[in-house]
Coordinates of C-alpha atoms in Angstrom, one line a residue:
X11 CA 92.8 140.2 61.2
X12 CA 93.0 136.8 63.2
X13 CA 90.5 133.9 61.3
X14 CA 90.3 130.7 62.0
X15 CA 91.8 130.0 58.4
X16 CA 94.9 131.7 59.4
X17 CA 95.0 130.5 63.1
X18 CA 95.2 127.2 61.9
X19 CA 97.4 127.6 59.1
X20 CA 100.1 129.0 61.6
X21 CA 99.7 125.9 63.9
X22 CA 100.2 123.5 60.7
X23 CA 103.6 125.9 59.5
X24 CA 105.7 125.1 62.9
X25 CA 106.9 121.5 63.9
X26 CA 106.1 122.0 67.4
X27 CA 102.7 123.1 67.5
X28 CA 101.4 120.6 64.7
X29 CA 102.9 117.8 67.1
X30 CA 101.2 119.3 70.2
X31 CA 97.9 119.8 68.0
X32 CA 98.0 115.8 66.4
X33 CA 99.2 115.1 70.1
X34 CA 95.9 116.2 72.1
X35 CA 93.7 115.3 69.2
X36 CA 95.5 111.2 68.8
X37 CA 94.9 111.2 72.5
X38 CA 91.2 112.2 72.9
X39 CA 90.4 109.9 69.9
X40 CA 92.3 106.7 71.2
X41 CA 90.2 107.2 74.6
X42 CA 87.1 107.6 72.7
X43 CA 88.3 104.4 71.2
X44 CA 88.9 102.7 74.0
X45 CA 85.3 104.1 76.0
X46 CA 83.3 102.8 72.7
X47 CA 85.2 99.3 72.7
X48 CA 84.7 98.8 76.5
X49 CA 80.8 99.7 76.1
X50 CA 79.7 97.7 73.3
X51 CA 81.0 94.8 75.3
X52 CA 79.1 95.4 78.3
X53 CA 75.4 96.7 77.0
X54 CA 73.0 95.0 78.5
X55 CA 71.0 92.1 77.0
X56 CA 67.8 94.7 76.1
X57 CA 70.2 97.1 73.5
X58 CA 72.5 94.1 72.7
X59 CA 71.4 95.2 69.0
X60 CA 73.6 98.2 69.3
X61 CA 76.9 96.4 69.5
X62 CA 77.5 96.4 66.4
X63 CA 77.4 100.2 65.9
X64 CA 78.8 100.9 69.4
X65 CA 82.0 98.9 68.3
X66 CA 81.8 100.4 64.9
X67 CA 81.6 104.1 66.3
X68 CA 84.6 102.7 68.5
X69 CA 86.6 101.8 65.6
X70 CA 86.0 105.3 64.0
X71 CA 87.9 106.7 67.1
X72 CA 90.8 104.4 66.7
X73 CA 91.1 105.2 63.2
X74 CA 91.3 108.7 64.0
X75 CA 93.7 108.7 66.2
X76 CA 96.1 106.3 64.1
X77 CA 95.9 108.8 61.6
X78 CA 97.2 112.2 63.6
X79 CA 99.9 109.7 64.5
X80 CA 100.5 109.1 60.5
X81 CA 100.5 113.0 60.4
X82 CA 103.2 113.3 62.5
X83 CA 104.9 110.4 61.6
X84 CA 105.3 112.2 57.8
X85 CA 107.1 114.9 59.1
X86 CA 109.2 113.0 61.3
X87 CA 108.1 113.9 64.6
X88 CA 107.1 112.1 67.6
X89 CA 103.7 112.8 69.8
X90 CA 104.3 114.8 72.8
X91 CA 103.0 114.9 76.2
X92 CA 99.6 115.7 76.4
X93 CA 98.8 119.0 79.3
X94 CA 96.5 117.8 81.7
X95 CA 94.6 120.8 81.4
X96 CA 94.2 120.4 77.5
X97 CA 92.6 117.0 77.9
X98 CA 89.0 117.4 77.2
X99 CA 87.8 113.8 77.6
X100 CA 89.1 113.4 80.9
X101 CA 87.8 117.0 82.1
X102 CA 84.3 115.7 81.4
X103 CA 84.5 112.9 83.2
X104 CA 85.9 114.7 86.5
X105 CA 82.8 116.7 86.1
X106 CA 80.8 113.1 85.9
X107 CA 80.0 113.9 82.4
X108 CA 79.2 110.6 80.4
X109 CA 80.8 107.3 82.1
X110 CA 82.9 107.0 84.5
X111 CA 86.7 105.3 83.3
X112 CA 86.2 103.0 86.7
X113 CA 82.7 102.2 85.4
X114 CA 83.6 101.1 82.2
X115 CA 86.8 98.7 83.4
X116 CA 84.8 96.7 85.6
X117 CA 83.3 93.8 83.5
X118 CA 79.5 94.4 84.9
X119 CA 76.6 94.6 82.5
X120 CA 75.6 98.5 81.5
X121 CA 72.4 99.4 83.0
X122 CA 69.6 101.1 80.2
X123 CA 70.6 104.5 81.9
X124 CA 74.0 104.1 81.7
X125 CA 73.7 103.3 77.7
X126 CA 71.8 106.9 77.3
X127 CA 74.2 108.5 79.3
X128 CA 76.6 107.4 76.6
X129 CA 74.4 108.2 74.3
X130 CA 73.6 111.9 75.4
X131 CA 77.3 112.4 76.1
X132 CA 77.9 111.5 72.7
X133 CA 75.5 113.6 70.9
X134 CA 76.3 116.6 73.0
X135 CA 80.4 115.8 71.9
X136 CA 79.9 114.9 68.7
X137 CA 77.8 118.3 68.0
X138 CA 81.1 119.5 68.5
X139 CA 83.6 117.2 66.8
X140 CA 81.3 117.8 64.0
X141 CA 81.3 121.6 63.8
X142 CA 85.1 121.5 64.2
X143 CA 85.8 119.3 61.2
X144 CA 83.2 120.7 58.9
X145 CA 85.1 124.3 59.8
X146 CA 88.7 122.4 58.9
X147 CA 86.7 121.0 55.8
X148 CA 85.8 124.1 54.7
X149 CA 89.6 126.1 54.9
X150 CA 91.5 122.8 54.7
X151 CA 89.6 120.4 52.8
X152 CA 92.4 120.9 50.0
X153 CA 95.4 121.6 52.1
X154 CA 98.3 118.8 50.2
X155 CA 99.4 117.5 53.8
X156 CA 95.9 117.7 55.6
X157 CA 93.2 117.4 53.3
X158 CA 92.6 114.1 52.9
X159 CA 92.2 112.9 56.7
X160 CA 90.3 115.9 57.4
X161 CA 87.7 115.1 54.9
X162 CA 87.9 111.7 56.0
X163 CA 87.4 112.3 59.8
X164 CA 84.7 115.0 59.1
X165 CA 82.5 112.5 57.4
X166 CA 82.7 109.8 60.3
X167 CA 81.8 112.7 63.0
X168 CA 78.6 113.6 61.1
X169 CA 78.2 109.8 60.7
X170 CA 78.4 109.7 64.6
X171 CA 76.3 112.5 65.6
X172 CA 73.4 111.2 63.1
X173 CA 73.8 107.7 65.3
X174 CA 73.3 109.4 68.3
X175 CA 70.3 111.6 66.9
X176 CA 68.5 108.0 65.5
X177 CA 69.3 105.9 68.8
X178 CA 68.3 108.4 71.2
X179 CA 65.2 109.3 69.6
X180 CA 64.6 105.3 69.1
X181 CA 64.6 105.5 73.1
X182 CA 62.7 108.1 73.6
X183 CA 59.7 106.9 71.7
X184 CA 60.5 103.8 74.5
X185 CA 59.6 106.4 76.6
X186 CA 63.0 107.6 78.1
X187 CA 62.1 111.5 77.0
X188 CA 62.8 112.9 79.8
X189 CA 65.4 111.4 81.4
X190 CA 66.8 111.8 77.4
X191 CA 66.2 115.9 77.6
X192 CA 67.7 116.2 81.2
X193 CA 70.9 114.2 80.6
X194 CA 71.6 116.4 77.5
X195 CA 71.0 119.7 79.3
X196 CA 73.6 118.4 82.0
X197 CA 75.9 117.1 79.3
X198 CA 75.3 120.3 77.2
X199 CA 76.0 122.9 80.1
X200 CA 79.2 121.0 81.3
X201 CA 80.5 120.9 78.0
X202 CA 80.3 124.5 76.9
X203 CA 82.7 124.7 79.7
X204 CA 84.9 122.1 79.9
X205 CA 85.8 123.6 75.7
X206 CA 86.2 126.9 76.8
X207 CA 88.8 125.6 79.1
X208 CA 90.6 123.4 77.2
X209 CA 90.3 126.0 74.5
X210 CA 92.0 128.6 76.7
X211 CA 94.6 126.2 77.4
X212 CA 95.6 124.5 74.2
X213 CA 95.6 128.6 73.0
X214 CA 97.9 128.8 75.5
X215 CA 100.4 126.7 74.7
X216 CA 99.5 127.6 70.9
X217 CA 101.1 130.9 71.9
X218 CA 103.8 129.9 73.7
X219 CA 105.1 127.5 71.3
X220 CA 104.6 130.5 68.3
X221 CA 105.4 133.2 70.5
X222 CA 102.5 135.4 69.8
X223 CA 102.5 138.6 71.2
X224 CA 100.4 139.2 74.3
X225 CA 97.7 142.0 72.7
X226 CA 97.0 138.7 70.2
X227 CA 96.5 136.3 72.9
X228 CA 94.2 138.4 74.8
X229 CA 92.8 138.9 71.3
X230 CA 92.2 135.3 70.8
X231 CA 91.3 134.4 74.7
X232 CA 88.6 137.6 74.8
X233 CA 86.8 135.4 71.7
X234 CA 86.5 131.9 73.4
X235 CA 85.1 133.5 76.4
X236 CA 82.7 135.7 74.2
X237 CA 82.0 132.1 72.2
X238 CA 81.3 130.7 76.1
X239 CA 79.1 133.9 77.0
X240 CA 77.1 133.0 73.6
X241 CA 76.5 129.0 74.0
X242 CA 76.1 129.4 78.1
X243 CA 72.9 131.9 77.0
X244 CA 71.7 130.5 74.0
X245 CA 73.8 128.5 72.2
X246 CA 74.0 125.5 73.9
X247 CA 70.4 124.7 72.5
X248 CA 71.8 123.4 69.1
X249 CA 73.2 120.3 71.3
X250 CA 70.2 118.8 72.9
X251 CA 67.5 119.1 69.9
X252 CA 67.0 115.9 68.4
X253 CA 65.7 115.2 64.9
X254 CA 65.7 112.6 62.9
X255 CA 69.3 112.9 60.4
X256 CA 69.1 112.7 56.4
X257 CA 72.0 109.9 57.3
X258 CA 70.0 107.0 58.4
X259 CA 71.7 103.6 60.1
X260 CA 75.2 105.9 59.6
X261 CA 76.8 103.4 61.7
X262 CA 75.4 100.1 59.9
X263 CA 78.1 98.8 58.3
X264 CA 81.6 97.9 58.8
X265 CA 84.3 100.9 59.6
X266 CA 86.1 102.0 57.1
X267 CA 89.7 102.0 56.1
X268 CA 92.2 104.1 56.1
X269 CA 95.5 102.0 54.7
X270 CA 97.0 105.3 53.5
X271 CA 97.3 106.6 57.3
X272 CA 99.1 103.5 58.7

């Protein structure tokens, strides 16, 4: 029987897909590094007070993606080319999902819309982010060689989607409610399907690379689309709810550290 717990276990076991797997994810982090960093310096003078958890969330990001690179860097192996198709951030913004790269290199002040877009984008992405690492937590919270960063990254993601949860509700009780709600359903929708491509793909090359046979990779394919079938009905649902987190002013303080990655 194919589980996740074994799925992943198999990637981790051959050199080549645990460098394509720390590849795509040191990628996707150092652009949500660079996104954050680029909008907390240009929010506009009204939500100038959420610089300092814009840059923070930013630094999150970084750290995340310097510490695949330490993963591979302990075995010895160098990050690979990352497939187009497999790049999620970028396949959200061609479907003008959260802000545009040309947006955010131009040094013109955010407008209050553009700072909820982020915001929804975020919430909607970090639902996910979230529910990925707390699923690695739970099967490889203990693993010798991958343990500690994913316990460390899954407890910055949930301290990133309980930012977006406060600040967005903050804004709707401004009275942005609506404009909140419809930016999340368009966020949410395009999402679903942006991961069940990329999922497809990176499975793809997951199978390539471990040379599954094809009955498993239909196997495996057959449940991301089922997966899609599930959130395009119902499931998307779970990322546009807001309620106020148990984790309040998650992003408050300083980023921490993570010297043992460098």
């Amino acid at each position: 029987m194919i589980s996740a717990r074994s799925l992943f276990q198999e990637i981790v076991d051959n050199d080549n897909s645990y460098r394509l797997f720390c590849s795509i994810a040191a990628s996707g982090e150092a652009q949500g590094g660079w996104e954050n960093g680029r909008i907390a310096a240009l929010l506009p003078a009204s939500l100038r007070d959420l610089a300092p958890k814009v840059t923070r969330h930013g630094a999150d990001e970084d750290k995340h993606g310097r510490i695949f690179q330490a993963l591979m860097r302990r075995r010895g192996l160098t990050p690979t080319d990352v497939p187009e198709e497999t790049d999620y951030t970028m396949l959200l913004e061609r479907r003008g999902i959260g802000l545009a790269h040309d947006k955010l290199r131009r040094d013109e002040p955010l407008t209050e819309l553009d700072v909820i877009t982020y915001l929804a984008h975020s919430r909607v992405t970090e639902q996910r982010a979230a529910e990925q690492m707390a699923m690695l937590k739970k099967h490889f919270g203990d693993h010798p060689e991958v343990g500690k960063a994913v316990r460390m990254i899954a407890n910055d993601e949930d301290n990133h989607l309980a930012y977006c949860h406060e600040e967005l509700l903050g804004l709707a009780r401004a009275g942005h409610g609506r404009t909140i709600q419809r930016i999340l359903r368009e966020c949410a929708h395009a999402e679903i399907a942006v991961y069940r491509d990329v999922s497809l793909a990176v499975m793809d090359h997951m199978g390539r690379i471990l040379r599954w046979p094809k009955a498993k990779s239909a196997v495996l394919a057959a449940g991301i689309r089922a997966m899609y079938g599930y959130e395009r009905l119902i499931g998307w649902r779970r990322m546009v709810t807001l309620r106020m987190p148990e984790r309040r002013n998650a992003l408050g303080g300083p980023a921490t550290s993570a010297p043992e990655f460098v």
